[in-house]
Amino acid sequence: QLTRKWWKEAVVYQIYPASFLDSNGDGLGDLPGIISKLDYIKSLGVTAIWMSPIYKSPQHDMGYDVSDYRDIHQPYGSLSDVEHLIQGCHERGIKLLLDLVVNHTSHEHAWFKESCQSRSSPKRDWYFWRDPKIDANGVRRPPNNWASIFGGSAWTWHEETGQYYLSLFLPSQPDLNWTNEDMRKATYADMEFWLDKGVDGFRIDSMNLMSKHPDLPDAPATNPDTEFQSGAMYFASGPRMHEYIREMREKVFDKYDCMTVGELGFTKDEKSVSEYVAEDRHELNMLFTGDIVDMDFGPNHKYEHCDFKLSTLKEITSLWQNSMPKFNGWNTVYMDNHDSGRSISRYASDLPQYREQAAKMLAMYLGTLSGTLFMLQGQEIGMANVPESWGFEDYVDVEGKNYYNSVLEKRGPGADMSDVLREMRLKARDNGRLPMQWNADKNSGFSTSPTPWMRVNDDYKQWNVAAQEGDDGSVLAFWREMLALRQREKDVFVYGRFAMLEEYKDSEDVFVYTMTSYDGKTALVLLNFSDAEHQVVDLKCEGWRRLLGGEGERLSLDGVRLKPYEGRLYGNW
Ligand code: TEU
């Protein structure tokens, strides 16, 4: 049974505000810059925008450290700019989603400042405060051995009140204590503030970290190289997680026609995922399961080397494509966001001879699957990772820099760090945050400032929007065609049933699957993830019509010869 919803059919374009378009030449993207590009965004076939945080913030983690949920980071613009943005989106039939960062606040948020005042502060319990441990030598130690996701201990000592507070990310991002009901109410009021302004929903940051094991127990020492250990089994998807989401839904979301997408870290199994999104549980509309972006993360750390294998992508794709209909849930389709490298550079190829083909092939993968489609700014023109020539000084993101420095500290000054830089070139968050490449002008047309906040990718003269506009063979034109086809044939793609072709199941080079609508329309998707040509035979689809990619009108008995990184799409109707 198909329940059609606008949020299921949405194509969501993620904007990273700092890097989209700088309208006033201060080197940082801004809200007026976004407003000036709404017609461009609309022209892609996008129906919604998710904007990374724009709230007031000291920017220790690019706005994922909010100091006032009802105010705007001044260099981005003002509240009235957001109102204009909402209006501009709605006039064009585009929905606007904000990033809801409520697992933690900034240390500069008024709540935290009050919480710091004394142990008896009325807001003390809004965060996690704990007494130190004293070891055998009488030395003060953190309350448990958890590592921060950004390195070091997850606990920060507060001299004035003689306790530690918990921060799973930076020390300037103290975790909110969701067991405190007053804190939850205050957060719900902030959510309503935005929904009342007309915002259409939220991407919920670090969603499943909001409920932690009540005892905050020590994590098992699985990594012998570090003193601090991943406590994810105790801080992710804790015992009250579903209660909080249901409460949020009852008290806030159900009053609006809004969309919710939760960021799900660390939790990957089918049953746990289903509990968030099965329709009859009335929790979230959909999730970003992290498995798609973690495919090439190392066993102990993101920046350890791990080769990407197409079979992993196939497993993850099949798992969610097949399981969502089983429990009447819904999921996202995505590969890129602001937290990692670009999919083209990690899972396909950004070498000059393959790049255009690879960008189109990945667009076909995303554009044909069932779920709500999310794309990252610049993906529509095949933007890629930074080049290997970038040095450590060119990277600006705190996560990668912290990692690099921690390794350097272990190895000692002057050590060879080329292996770490190679991994950063693949996976550093900077890659997903590169300034948008609009044209071949200075700073890719992103900013007129002599010193933009972040270095522009070296390839912008060839790879930019202006160069692709008006070129029917461009990556940009391909995305537009793909999205138009997806909208026209929603029952095949958005709501269709996925089936992988058994014959090619174990191939590490080609991915072949079909999508079928409830009324029998079937599309055949052929994707070559390798730099070799592949003849795909025995398709039993003779005479099917070409929908997108490749040449030749109909499928012949000989099957299809795929060029390196080529994607082809055929239909039986
Ligand atoms: O990310 C949550 C998260 O777990 C990430 O740290 C992720 O594991 C990592 O970036 C992979 O490299 C969210 C935001 O998307 C991220 O930008 C923020 O830094 C983080 O929360 C803290 O708010």
XYZ file of N, CA and C and ligand atoms in Angstrom, residues 61 64 101 104 149-150 169 173 203 205-206 263 297 302 338-339 399 429 433, ligand 1:
80
model
N 32.556 25.073 15.647
C 32.282 23.935 14.766
C 31.333 24.378 13.652
N 27.588 24.437 14.313
C 27.003 23.299 15.031
C 27.244 23.479 16.540
N 20.156 21.592 15.988
C 21.319 21.084 16.721
C 21.022 21.164 18.212
N 23.539 19.281 21.820
C 24.475 20.109 22.589
C 24.234 21.568 22.224
N 34.324 12.626 20.098
C 34.297 12.276 18.672
C 35.356 13.084 17.914
N 35.711 14.236 18.445
C 36.738 15.064 17.809
C 38.116 14.909 18.464
N 31.492 16.238 21.440
C 32.230 16.819 20.311
C 33.347 17.704 20.885
N 31.223 22.503 22.991
C 29.896 21.985 22.617
C 29.348 21.079 23.729
N 16.378 18.908 9.799
C 17.347 17.822 9.833
C 17.856 17.855 11.271
N 20.310 17.087 14.022
C 21.740 16.785 14.171
C 21.982 15.811 15.319
N 22.870 14.856 15.105
C 23.278 13.907 16.151
C 22.061 13.391 16.918
N 19.672 12.483 11.965
C 21.004 11.951 11.691
C 21.269 10.812 12.674
N 35.654 4.153 6.000
C 36.297 4.522 7.261
C 37.074 3.313 7.799
N 37.957 7.053 11.418
C 37.603 7.517 10.076
C 38.809 7.639 9.150
N 28.203 17.471 4.406
C 29.308 18.370 4.785
C 30.293 17.705 5.745
N 30.125 16.418 6.040
C 30.959 15.757 7.036
C 32.008 14.823 6.453
N 37.898 18.834 12.833
C 37.985 17.376 12.993
C 39.267 16.820 12.375
N 36.396 16.677 6.137
C 35.119 17.372 5.995
C 35.252 18.600 5.092
N 32.775 20.909 2.056
C 32.472 22.298 2.433
C 33.128 23.301 1.502
O 27.715 15.154 12.966
C 27.633 14.106 13.892
C 28.740 13.157 13.798
O 28.729 12.144 14.438
C 29.917 13.572 12.962
O 30.878 13.978 13.857
C 30.468 12.520 12.117
O 30.683 11.324 12.825
C 31.790 12.997 11.600
O 31.697 14.314 11.162
C 32.259 12.145 10.468
O 33.463 12.653 10.059
C 26.966 16.288 13.196
C 27.220 17.332 12.125
O 26.806 16.849 10.886
C 28.642 17.748 12.175
O 28.950 18.673 11.165
C 28.893 18.360 13.526
O 30.234 18.688 13.663
C 28.485 17.422 14.658
O 27.212 16.846 14.457
C 28.398 18.185 15.943
O 27.276 18.997 15.920
